[in-house]
Amino acid sequence: MAKIIEGHLSAKGLRFAIVVARFNEFITSKLLSGAIDTLNRHDASQDDVTVAWVPGAFEIPLVAKKMAQSDKYDAVICLGAVIRGSTTHYDYVCNEVSKGVAAVGLSTGVPTIFGVVTTENIEQAIERAGTKVGNKGTDAAMSAIEMADLLRKI
Ligand SMILES: Nc1c(NC[C@H](O)[C@H](O)[C@H](O)CO)[nH]c(=O)[nH]c1=O
Ligand SMILES: CC(=O)[C@@H](O)COP(=O)(O)O
């Protein structure tokens, strides 16, 4: 019989950092609300949730790394909304944010969750910020809880 290790969905006693981009705040504020609500509903203490606002998604990885390295948090949740415009800027922002967030987790060993919505248009972003397709902030918080609990068991 194999030994199974898995993260449970209790945030009790776990400490969370949330890095959220102010660009497209109409969307990112909804992602943030979803994340905080989910952490609270899974018994996270409000004193154990710290939110840092950054100008845009491109700035998320730097602040996420600083928070992950601080030894103050069991997981870092990264929230943003990158919506394609009329130039290739979208591609550069998305690439750097996704690579940067992944690198923070791997380099620090702190679960760093990619909760950045990357969409072709505003409608798709709205659908993923608490409407038709759910809330990506909620999804990111759930992943953070599971990963933080799993890592403290390994
Ligand atoms: N177009 C979007 C941006 N662009 C701004 C960058 O993220 C960055 O702040 C700027 O290039 C300065 O370094 N940011 C988003 O979060 N979402 C967008 O749709
Ligand atoms: C994702 C972006 O950077 C984008 O919103 C910027 O718009 P544009 O490509 O029209 O400059």
Short mmCIF file of C-alpha atoms and ligand atoms in Angstrom, two decimals:
data_model
loop_
_atom_site.label_atom_id
_atom_site.label_comp_id
_atom_site.label_asym_id
_atom_site.label_seq_id
_atom_site.Cartn_x
_atom_site.Cartn_y
_atom_site.Cartn_z
CA MET A 1 0.00 0.00 0.00
CA ALA A 2 1.56 3.34 -1.02
CA LYS A 3 1.87 6.22 1.45
CA ILE A 4 -0.13 9.22 0.19
CA ILE A 5 0.73 12.81 1.15
CA GLU A 6 -1.84 15.46 0.22
CA GLY A 7 -2.64 19.02 1.19
CA HIS A 8 -5.88 19.50 3.06
CA LEU A 9 -8.12 22.51 2.51
CA SER A 10 -7.73 24.16 5.89
CA ALA A 11 -6.00 27.55 6.04
CA LYS A 12 -5.91 27.54 9.85
CA GLY A 13 -2.51 28.73 11.07
CA LEU A 14 -1.22 29.37 7.54
CA ARG A 15 0.09 32.79 6.48
CA PHE A 16 -0.71 34.20 3.02
CA ALA A 17 0.68 37.03 0.94
CA ILE A 18 -1.42 38.38 -1.91
CA VAL A 19 0.23 40.47 -4.65
CA VAL A 20 -2.40 42.20 -6.78
CA ALA A 21 -2.02 44.46 -9.81
CA ARG A 22 -3.88 47.79 -9.95
CA PHE A 23 -4.03 47.77 -13.78
CA ASN A 24 -7.59 46.70 -14.75
CA GLU A 25 -8.61 47.22 -11.12
CA PHE A 26 -12.24 46.73 -12.12
CA ILE A 27 -11.29 43.06 -12.60
CA THR A 28 -8.44 42.59 -10.13
CA SER A 29 -10.45 43.94 -7.19
CA LYS A 30 -12.97 41.15 -7.82
CA LEU A 31 -10.16 38.58 -7.95
CA LEU A 32 -8.84 39.93 -4.64
CA SER A 33 -12.27 39.74 -3.01
CA GLY A 34 -12.66 36.16 -4.17
CA ALA A 35 -9.26 35.20 -2.81
CA ILE A 36 -9.75 36.85 0.59
CA ASP A 37 -13.26 35.44 0.95
CA THR A 38 -11.99 31.94 0.18
CA LEU A 39 -9.14 32.20 2.67
CA ASN A 40 -11.56 33.41 5.35
CA ARG A 41 -14.06 30.64 4.57
CA HIS A 42 -11.27 28.10 5.07
CA ASP A 43 -10.38 29.45 8.52
CA ALA A 44 -7.48 31.75 7.70
CA SER A 45 -7.03 34.48 10.28
CA GLN A 46 -7.40 37.99 8.87
CA ASP A 47 -4.11 38.84 10.60
CA ASP A 48 -2.46 36.10 8.51
CA VAL A 49 -3.42 37.62 5.13
CA THR A 50 -1.24 40.46 3.79
CA VAL A 51 -2.07 42.30 0.54
CA ALA A 52 0.46 44.22 -1.58
CA TRP A 53 -0.73 46.31 -4.54
CA VAL A 54 1.57 46.77 -7.55
CA PRO A 55 1.08 49.01 -10.62
CA GLY A 56 0.64 46.23 -13.16
CA ALA A 57 1.06 42.50 -13.68
CA PHE A 58 4.63 43.01 -14.90
CA GLU A 59 5.59 44.16 -11.38
CA ILE A 60 4.07 41.13 -9.64
CA PRO A 61 7.10 38.76 -9.71
CA LEU A 62 9.49 41.19 -7.99
CA VAL A 63 7.16 41.83 -5.05
CA ALA A 64 6.14 38.17 -4.93
CA LYS A 65 9.81 37.20 -4.63
CA LYS A 66 10.45 39.74 -1.88
CA MET A 67 7.48 38.44 0.11
CA ALA A 68 8.35 34.78 -0.51
CA GLN A 69 11.93 35.37 0.67
CA SER A 70 10.79 37.13 3.85
CA ASP A 71 10.02 33.82 5.61
CA LYS A 72 6.73 35.41 6.77
CA TYR A 73 4.35 33.55 4.46
CA ASP A 74 3.41 29.96 3.69
CA ALA A 75 2.14 30.86 0.21
CA VAL A 76 2.06 33.84 -2.15
CA ILE A 77 -1.01 34.44 -4.32
CA CYS A 78 -0.44 36.54 -7.45
CA LEU A 79 -3.49 38.28 -8.95
CA GLY A 80 -3.77 40.36 -12.10
CA ALA A 81 -5.68 40.86 -15.32
CA VAL A 82 -3.83 41.18 -18.61
CA ILE A 83 -6.22 42.02 -21.44
CA ARG A 84 -4.99 42.08 -25.04
CA GLY A 85 -4.82 45.51 -26.67
CA SER A 86 -3.92 46.48 -30.21
CA THR A 87 -0.17 45.80 -30.01
CA THR A 88 2.08 42.90 -29.04
CA HIS A 89 2.59 44.36 -25.55
CA TYR A 90 0.13 41.78 -24.19
CA ASP A 91 2.41 38.91 -25.18
CA TYR A 92 5.44 40.38 -23.47
CA VAL A 93 3.58 41.11 -20.24
CA CYS A 94 1.99 37.66 -20.11
CA ASN A 95 5.22 35.86 -20.84
CA GLU A 96 7.22 37.72 -18.22
CA VAL A 97 4.58 37.46 -15.51
CA SER A 98 4.03 33.74 -15.97
CA LYS A 99 7.74 32.97 -16.13
CA GLY A 100 8.46 35.30 -13.24
CA VAL A 101 5.81 33.88 -10.94
CA ALA A 102 6.91 30.32 -11.67
CA ALA A 103 10.53 31.25 -10.99
CA VAL A 104 9.66 32.73 -7.59
CA GLY A 105 8.11 29.48 -6.41
CA LEU A 106 10.96 27.34 -7.68
CA SER A 107 13.72 29.63 -6.38
CA THR A 108 12.26 30.20 -2.92
CA GLY A 109 10.40 26.95 -2.24
CA VAL A 110 7.33 28.96 -1.25
CA PRO A 111 4.16 28.05 -3.20
CA THR A 112 3.60 31.01 -5.54
CA ILE A 113 0.24 30.77 -7.22
CA PHE A 114 -0.50 32.18 -10.70
CA GLY A 115 -3.87 33.87 -10.42
CA VAL A 116 -3.37 36.26 -13.34
CA VAL A 117 -6.22 36.37 -15.83
CA THR A 118 -4.91 36.61 -19.41
CA THR A 119 -7.71 37.28 -21.88
CA GLU A 120 -8.42 38.42 -25.41
CA ASN A 121 -11.05 40.89 -24.31
CA ILE A 122 -12.78 42.48 -21.31
CA GLU A 123 -15.76 40.15 -21.52
CA GLN A 124 -13.56 37.10 -20.97
CA ALA A 125 -11.98 38.81 -17.97
CA ILE A 126 -15.35 39.65 -16.44
CA GLU A 127 -16.45 36.04 -16.90
CA ARG A 128 -13.43 34.92 -14.82
CA ALA A 129 -13.82 37.52 -12.08
CA GLY A 130 -16.89 36.17 -10.37
CA THR A 131 -19.40 35.58 -13.13
CA LYS A 132 -19.97 32.84 -15.76
CA VAL A 133 -16.62 31.05 -15.46
CA GLY A 134 -16.15 31.53 -11.74
CA ASN A 135 -13.52 33.58 -9.93
CA LYS A 136 -9.83 32.98 -10.66
CA GLY A 137 -8.96 34.63 -7.37
CA THR A 138 -10.96 31.98 -5.56
CA ASP A 139 -9.24 29.25 -7.56
CA ALA A 140 -5.82 30.71 -6.75
CA ALA A 141 -6.59 30.86 -3.03
CA MET A 142 -7.71 27.22 -3.02
CA SER A 143 -4.47 26.20 -4.71
CA ALA A 144 -2.49 28.26 -2.19
CA ILE A 145 -4.18 26.56 0.76
CA GLU A 146 -3.59 23.07 -0.61
CA MET A 147 0.03 23.72 -1.59
CA ALA A 148 0.92 25.42 1.70
CA ASP A 149 -0.52 22.54 3.69
CA LEU A 150 1.11 19.94 1.44
CA LEU A 151 4.57 21.49 1.67
CA ARG A 152 4.55 21.57 5.45
CA LYS A 153 3.89 17.81 5.39
CA ILE A 154 6.74 16.85 3.05
N1 LIG B 1 -1.68 46.18 -20.37
C1 LIG B 1 -1.66 45.67 -19.08
C2 LIG B 1 -0.64 45.97 -18.18
N2 LIG B 1 0.41 46.76 -18.58
C3 LIG B 1 1.30 47.38 -17.61
C4 LIG B 1 2.43 46.46 -17.17
O1 LIG B 1 1.95 45.40 -16.35
C5 LIG B 1 3.47 47.25 -16.38
O2 LIG B 1 2.86 47.79 -15.23
C6 LIG B 1 4.08 48.38 -17.20
O3 LIG B 1 4.59 47.83 -18.41
C7 LIG B 1 5.21 49.09 -16.44
O4 LIG B 1 6.22 48.18 -16.10
N3 LIG B 1 -0.64 45.45 -16.94
C8 LIG B 1 -1.67 44.63 -16.51
O5 LIG B 1 -1.68 44.18 -15.36
N4 LIG B 1 -2.68 44.34 -17.38
C9 LIG B 1 -2.72 44.83 -18.65
O6 LIG B 1 -3.68 44.53 -19.43
C1 LIG B 2 -1.76 43.95 -22.14
C2 LIG B 2 -1.37 45.31 -22.52
O1 LIG B 2 -0.27 45.76 -22.27
C3 LIG B 2 -2.33 46.06 -23.37
O2 LIG B 2 -3.51 46.29 -22.62
C4 LIG B 2 -1.77 47.38 -23.84
O3 LIG B 2 -2.63 47.83 -24.87
P1 LIG B 2 -2.01 48.18 -26.30
O4 LIG B 2 -1.41 46.88 -26.84
O5 LIG B 2 -3.20 48.64 -27.16
O6 LIG B 2 -0.97 49.24 -26.09
#
